CSV table of C-alpha atoms in Angstrom, one decimal:
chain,number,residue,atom,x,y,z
A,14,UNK,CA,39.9,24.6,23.8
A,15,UNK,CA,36.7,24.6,25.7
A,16,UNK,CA,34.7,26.0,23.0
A,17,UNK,CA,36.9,23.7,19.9
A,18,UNK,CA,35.5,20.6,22.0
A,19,UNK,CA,32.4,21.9,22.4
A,20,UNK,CA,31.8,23.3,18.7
A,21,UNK,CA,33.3,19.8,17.5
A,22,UNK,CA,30.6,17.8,19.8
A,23,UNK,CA,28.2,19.9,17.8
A,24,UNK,CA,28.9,19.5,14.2
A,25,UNK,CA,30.9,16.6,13.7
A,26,UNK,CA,28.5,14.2,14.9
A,27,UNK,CA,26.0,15.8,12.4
A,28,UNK,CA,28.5,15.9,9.6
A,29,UNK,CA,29.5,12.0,10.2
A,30,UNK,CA,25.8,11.0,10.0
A,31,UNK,CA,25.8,13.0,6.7
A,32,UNK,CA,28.5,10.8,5.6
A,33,UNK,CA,27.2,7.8,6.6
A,34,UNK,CA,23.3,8.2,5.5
A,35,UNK,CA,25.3,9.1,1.9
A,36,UNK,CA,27.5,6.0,1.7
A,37,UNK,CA,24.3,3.8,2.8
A,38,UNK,CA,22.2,5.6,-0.3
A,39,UNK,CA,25.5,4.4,-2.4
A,40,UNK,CA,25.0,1.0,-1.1
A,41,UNK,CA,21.8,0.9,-1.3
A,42,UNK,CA,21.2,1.4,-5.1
A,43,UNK,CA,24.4,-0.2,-5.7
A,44,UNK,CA,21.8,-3.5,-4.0
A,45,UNK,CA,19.3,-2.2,-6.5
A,46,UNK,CA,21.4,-2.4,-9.5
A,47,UNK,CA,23.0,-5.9,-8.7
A,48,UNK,CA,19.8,-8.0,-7.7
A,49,UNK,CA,16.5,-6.3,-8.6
A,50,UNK,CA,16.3,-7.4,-11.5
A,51,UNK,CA,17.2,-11.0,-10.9
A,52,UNK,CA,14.7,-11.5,-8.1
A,53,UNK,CA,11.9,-9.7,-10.6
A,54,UNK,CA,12.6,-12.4,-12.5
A,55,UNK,CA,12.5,-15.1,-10.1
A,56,UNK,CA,8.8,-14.0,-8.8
A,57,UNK,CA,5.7,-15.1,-9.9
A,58,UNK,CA,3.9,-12.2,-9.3
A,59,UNK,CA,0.5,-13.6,-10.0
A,60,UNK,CA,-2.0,-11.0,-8.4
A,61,UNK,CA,-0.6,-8.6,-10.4
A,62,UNK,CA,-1.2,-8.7,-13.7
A,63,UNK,CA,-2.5,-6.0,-16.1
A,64,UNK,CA,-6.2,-6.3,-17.0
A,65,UNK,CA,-6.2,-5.8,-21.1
A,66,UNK,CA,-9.6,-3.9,-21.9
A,67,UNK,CA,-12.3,-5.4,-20.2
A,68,UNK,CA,-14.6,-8.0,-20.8
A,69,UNK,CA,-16.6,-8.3,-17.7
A,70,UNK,CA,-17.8,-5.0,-16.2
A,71,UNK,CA,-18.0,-6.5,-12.9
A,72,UNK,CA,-14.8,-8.0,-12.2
A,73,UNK,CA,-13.7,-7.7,-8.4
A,74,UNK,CA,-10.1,-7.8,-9.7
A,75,UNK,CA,-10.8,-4.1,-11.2
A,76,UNK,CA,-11.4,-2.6,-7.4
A,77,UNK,CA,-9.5,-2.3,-4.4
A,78,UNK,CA,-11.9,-1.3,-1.1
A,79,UNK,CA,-9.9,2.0,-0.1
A,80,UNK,CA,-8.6,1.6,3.6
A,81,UNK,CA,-10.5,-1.6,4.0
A,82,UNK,CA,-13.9,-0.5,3.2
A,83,UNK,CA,-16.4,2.0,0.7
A,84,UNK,CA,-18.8,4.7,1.7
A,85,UNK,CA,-18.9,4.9,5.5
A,86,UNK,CA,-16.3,2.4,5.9
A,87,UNK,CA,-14.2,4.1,4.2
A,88,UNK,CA,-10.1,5.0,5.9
A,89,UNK,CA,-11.3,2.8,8.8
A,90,UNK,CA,-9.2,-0.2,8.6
A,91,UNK,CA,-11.8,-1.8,11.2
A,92,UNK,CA,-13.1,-5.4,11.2
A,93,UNK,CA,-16.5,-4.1,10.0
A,94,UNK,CA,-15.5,-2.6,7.2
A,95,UNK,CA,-13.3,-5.4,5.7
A,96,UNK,CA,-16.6,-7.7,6.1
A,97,UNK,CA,-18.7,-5.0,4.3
A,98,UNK,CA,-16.5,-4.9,1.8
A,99,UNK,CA,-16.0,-8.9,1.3
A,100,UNK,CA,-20.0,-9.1,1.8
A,101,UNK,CA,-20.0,-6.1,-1.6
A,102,UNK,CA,-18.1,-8.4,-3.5
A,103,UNK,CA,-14.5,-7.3,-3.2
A,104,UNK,CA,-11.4,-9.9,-3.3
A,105,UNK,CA,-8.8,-7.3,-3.1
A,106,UNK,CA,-9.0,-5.2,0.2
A,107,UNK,CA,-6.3,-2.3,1.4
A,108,UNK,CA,-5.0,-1.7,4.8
A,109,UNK,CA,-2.5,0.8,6.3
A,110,UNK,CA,-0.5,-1.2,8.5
A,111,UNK,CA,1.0,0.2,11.5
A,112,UNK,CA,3.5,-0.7,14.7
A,113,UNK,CA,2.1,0.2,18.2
A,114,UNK,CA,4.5,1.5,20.7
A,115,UNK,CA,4.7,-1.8,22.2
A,116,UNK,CA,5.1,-3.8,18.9
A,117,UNK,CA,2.0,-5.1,18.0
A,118,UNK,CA,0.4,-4.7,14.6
A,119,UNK,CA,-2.6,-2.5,14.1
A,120,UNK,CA,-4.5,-1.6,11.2
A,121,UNK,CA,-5.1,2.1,10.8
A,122,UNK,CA,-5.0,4.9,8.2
A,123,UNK,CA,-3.2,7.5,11.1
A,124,UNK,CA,-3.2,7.7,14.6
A,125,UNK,CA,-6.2,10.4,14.5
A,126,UNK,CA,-8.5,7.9,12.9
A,127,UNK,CA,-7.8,5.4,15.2
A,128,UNK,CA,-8.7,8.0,18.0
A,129,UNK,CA,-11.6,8.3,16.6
A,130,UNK,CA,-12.8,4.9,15.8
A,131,UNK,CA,-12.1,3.8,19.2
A,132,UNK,CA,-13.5,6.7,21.2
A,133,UNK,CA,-10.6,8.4,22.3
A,134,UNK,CA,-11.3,12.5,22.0
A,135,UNK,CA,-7.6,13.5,21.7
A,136,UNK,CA,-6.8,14.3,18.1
A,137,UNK,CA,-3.5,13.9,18.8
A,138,UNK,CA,-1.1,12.4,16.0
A,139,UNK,CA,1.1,10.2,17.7
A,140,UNK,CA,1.5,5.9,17.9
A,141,UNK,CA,-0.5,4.5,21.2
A,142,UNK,CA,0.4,1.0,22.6
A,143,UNK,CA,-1.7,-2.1,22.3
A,144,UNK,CA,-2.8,-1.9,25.9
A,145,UNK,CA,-3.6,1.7,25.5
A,146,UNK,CA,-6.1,1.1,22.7
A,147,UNK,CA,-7.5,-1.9,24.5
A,148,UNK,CA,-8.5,0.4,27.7
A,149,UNK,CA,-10.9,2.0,25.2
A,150,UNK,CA,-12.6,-1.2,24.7
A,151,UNK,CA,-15.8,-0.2,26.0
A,152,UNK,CA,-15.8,2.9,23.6
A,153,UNK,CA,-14.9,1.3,20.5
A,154,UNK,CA,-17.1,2.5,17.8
A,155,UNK,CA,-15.6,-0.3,15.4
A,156,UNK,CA,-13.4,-3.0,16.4
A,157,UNK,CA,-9.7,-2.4,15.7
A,158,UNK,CA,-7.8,-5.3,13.3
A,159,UNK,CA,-4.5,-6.7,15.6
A,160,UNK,CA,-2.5,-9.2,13.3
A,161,UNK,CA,-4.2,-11.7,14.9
A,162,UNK,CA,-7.3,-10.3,13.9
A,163,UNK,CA,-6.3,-9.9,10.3
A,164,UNK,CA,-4.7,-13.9,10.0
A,165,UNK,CA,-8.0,-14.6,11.2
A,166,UNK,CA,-9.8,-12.9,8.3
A,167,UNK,CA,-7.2,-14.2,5.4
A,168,UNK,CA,-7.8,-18.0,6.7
A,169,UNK,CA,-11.9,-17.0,6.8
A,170,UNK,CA,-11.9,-15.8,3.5
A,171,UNK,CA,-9.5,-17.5,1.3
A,172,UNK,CA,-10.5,-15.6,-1.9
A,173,UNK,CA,-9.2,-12.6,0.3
A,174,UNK,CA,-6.0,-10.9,-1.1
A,175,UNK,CA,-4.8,-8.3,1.4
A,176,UNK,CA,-2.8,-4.7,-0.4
A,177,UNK,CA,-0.9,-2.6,2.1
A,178,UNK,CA,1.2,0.3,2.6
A,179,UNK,CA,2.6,2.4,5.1
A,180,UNK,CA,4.4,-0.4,6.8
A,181,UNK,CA,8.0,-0.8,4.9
A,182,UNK,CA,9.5,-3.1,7.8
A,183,UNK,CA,8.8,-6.6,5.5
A,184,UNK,CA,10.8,-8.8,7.5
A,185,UNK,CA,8.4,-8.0,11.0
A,186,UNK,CA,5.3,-7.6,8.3
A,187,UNK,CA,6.5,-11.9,7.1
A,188,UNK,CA,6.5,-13.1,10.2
A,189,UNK,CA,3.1,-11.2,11.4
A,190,UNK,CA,1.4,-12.1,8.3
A,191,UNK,CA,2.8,-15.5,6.7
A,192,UNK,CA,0.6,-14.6,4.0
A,193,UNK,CA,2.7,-13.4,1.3
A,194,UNK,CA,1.2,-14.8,-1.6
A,195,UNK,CA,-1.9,-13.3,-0.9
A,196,UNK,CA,-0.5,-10.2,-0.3
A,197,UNK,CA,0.2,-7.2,-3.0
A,198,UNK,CA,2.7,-4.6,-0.7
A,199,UNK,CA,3.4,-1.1,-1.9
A,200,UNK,CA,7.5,-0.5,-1.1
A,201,UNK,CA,8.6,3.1,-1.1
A,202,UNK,CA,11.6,3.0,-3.3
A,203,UNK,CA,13.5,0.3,-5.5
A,204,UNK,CA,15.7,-0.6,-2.2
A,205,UNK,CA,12.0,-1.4,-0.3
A,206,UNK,CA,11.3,-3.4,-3.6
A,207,UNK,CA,14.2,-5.6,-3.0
A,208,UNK,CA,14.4,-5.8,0.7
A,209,UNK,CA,10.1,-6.7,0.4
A,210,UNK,CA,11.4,-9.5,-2.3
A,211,UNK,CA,13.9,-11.1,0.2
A,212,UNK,CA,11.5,-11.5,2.8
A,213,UNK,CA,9.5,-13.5,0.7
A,214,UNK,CA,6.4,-11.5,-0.7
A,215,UNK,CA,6.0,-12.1,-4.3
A,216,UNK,CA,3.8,-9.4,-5.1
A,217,UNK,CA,5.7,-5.8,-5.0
A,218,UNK,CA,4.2,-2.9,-6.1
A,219,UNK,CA,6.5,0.5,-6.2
A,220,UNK,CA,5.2,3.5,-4.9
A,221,UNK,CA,5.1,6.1,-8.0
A,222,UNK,CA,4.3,10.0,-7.4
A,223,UNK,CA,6.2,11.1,-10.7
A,224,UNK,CA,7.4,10.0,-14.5
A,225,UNK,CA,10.7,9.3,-13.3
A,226,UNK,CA,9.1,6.5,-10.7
A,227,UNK,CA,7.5,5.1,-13.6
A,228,UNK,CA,11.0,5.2,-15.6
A,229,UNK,CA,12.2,3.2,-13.1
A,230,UNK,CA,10.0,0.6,-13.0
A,231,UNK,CA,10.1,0.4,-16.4
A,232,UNK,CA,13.7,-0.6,-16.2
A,233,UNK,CA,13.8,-3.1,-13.3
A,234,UNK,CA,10.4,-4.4,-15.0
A,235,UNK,CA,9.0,-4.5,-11.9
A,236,UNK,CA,5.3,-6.1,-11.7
A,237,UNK,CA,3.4,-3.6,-10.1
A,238,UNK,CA,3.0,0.4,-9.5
A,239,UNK,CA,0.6,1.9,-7.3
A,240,UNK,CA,-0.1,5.4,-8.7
A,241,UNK,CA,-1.4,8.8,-7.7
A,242,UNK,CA,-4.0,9.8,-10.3
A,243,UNK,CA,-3.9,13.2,-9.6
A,244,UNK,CA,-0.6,12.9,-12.0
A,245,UNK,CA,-2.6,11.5,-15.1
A,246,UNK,CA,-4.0,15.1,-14.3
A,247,UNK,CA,-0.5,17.0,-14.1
A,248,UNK,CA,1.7,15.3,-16.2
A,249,UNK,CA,1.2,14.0,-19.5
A,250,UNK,CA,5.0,12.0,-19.8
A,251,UNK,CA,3.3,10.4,-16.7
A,252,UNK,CA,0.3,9.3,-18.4
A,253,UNK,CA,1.7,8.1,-21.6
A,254,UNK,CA,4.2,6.5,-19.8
A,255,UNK,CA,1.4,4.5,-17.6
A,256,UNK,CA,-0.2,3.2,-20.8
A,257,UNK,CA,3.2,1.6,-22.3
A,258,UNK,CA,3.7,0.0,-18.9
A,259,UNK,CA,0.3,-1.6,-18.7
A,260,UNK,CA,0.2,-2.4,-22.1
A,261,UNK,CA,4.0,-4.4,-21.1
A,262,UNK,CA,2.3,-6.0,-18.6
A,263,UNK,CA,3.0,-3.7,-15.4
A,264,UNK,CA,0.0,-4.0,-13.0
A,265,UNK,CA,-1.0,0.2,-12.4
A,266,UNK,CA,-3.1,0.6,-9.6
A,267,UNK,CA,-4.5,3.9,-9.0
A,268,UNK,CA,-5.5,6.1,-6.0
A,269,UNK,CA,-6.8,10.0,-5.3
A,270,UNK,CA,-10.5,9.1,-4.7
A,271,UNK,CA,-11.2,13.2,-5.9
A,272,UNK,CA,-10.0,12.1,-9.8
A,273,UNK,CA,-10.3,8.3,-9.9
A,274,UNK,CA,-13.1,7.7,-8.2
A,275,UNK,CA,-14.8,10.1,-11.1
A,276,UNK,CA,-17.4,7.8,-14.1
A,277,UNK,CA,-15.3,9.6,-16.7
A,278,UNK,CA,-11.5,8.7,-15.5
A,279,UNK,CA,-12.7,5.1,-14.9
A,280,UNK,CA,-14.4,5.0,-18.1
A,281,UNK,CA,-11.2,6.5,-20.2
A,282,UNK,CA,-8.5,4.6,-18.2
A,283,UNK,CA,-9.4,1.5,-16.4
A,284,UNK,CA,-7.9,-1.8,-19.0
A,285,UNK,CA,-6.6,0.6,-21.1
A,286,UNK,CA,-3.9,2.8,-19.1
A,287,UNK,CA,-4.4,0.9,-15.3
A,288,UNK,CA,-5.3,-2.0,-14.1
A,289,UNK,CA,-7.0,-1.0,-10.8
A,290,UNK,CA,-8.5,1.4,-8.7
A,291,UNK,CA,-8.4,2.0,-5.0
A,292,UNK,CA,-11.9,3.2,-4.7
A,293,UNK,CA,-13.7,4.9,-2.2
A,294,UNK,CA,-17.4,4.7,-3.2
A,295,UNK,CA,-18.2,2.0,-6.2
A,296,UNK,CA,-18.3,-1.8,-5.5
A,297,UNK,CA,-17.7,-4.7,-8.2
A,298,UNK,CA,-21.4,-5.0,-8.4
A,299,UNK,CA,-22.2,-1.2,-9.0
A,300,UNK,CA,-19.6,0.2,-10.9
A,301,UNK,CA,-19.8,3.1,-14.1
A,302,UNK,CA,-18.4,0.3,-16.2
A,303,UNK,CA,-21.7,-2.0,-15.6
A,304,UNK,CA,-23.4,0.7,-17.6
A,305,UNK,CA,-20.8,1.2,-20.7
């Protein structure tokens, strides 16, 4: 009896949560299929609209500075390379937002690079606190972005529209930055779509790695995609599929600085298949397209 009770302590715990992590999949696109669509409709997603082909070569709404910042900014998240970028001419900057261990918002690509940027030598991987980063302060190599830091910076710059991923928590992201129509988020999933929706930010943007995320943005004619372009490379269905949706209006922003970030894919694409790029190295001012 010993060793039923035992064996049943083992696996029936892991075959409830099974269960239950099924039934909640159920009920969550069960969510998606009653009231995506409606609150798609109720938005006015103004900041994303598709660019038809381009008139001005130059246009900052083309661009998205790539982890806050170009060049040597570029993955940092850090105050000084959000004010680079704003000082290059960009409206539309992108931050990886991220929860310390003790709550507090931080902007930073991974843990690793916010090691580095602050000084710490351990490469280690894993979430530090608020308090732990600000022990560090005399070693800071570039000045970390706190929520504070970044409300700051959206009320100094009110041309400044902030895009993020990584953080899917919407209702904390609301109340930490009561920004939301200055903000384009990137959701992981039709369910993130609607729970991002409900929480007040206008302007969603799904999270596509294959045709069949496109598919589905097709049908809940959702505003935005944010794209890897390293499938305009792989997948043709992908690619044709991207032009009809831009061409319907679908806002396709693309990153994968190795293929997008190339004269020839921004050339061939940008108005015509996307809308944007999350670029690594070109500014609105210096672009291939000022050339073409």
């Amino acid at each position: 009896t010993g060793m039923c009770a035992g064996a049943a302590w083992v696996f029936y715990p892991s075959s409830v949560c099974k269960m239950a992590a099924k039934a909640e999949h159920h009920i969550h696109r069960a969510d998606v299929k009653l009231h995506l669509n409606s609150y798609v409709q109720q938005n006015k997603a103004n900041l994303l609209q598709a660019n038809g082909a381009y008139q001005d070569a130059n246009r900052s709404d083309y661009w998205i500075a790539h982890g806050g910042g170009i060049g040597a900014f570029v993955y940092c998240n850090s105050k000084e390379a959000v004010l680079d970028a704003l000082q290059r001419g960009f409206r539309y900057i992108e931050l990886d937002l991220h929860f310390t261990t003790d709550g507090e918002l931080v902007a930073a690509h991974d843990w690793v690079r916010l090691r580095q940027i602050i000084g710490d030598a351990r490469a280690a991987d894993t979430p530090m606190s608020k308090s732990e980063i600000m022990r560090f302060k005399e070693n800071w190599r570039q000045t970390p972005l706190f929520a504070e830091d970044i409300r700051q910076l959206m009320q100094d710059y009110p041309n400044m529209v902030l895009v993020t991923d990584k953080c899917q928590d919407f209702k904390r992201l609301s109340k930490e930055l009561p920004y939301q129509q200055r903000m384009i988020v990137e959701a992981s999933g039709c369910y993130n779509c609607l729970q991002a929706m409900r929480n007040g930010f206008f302007n969603v943007a799904l999270s596509a790695w294959s045709a069949n995320d496109l598919r589905l943005a097709r049908q809940y004619k959702l505003p935005g995609v944010v794209l890897s372009a390293k499938c305009f490379e792989d997948e043709q269905e992908t690619e044709a599929l991207a032009q009809e949706l831009h061409k319907e209006g679908c806002c396709i922003m693309v990153h994968w600085a190795s293929v997008c970030d190339q004269p020839a894919f921004i050339r061939k694409h940008l108005g015509v298949s996307i809308s944007r790029i999350y670029t690594d190295a070109w500014s609105p001012s210096n672009s291939p397209l000022s050339s073409h």
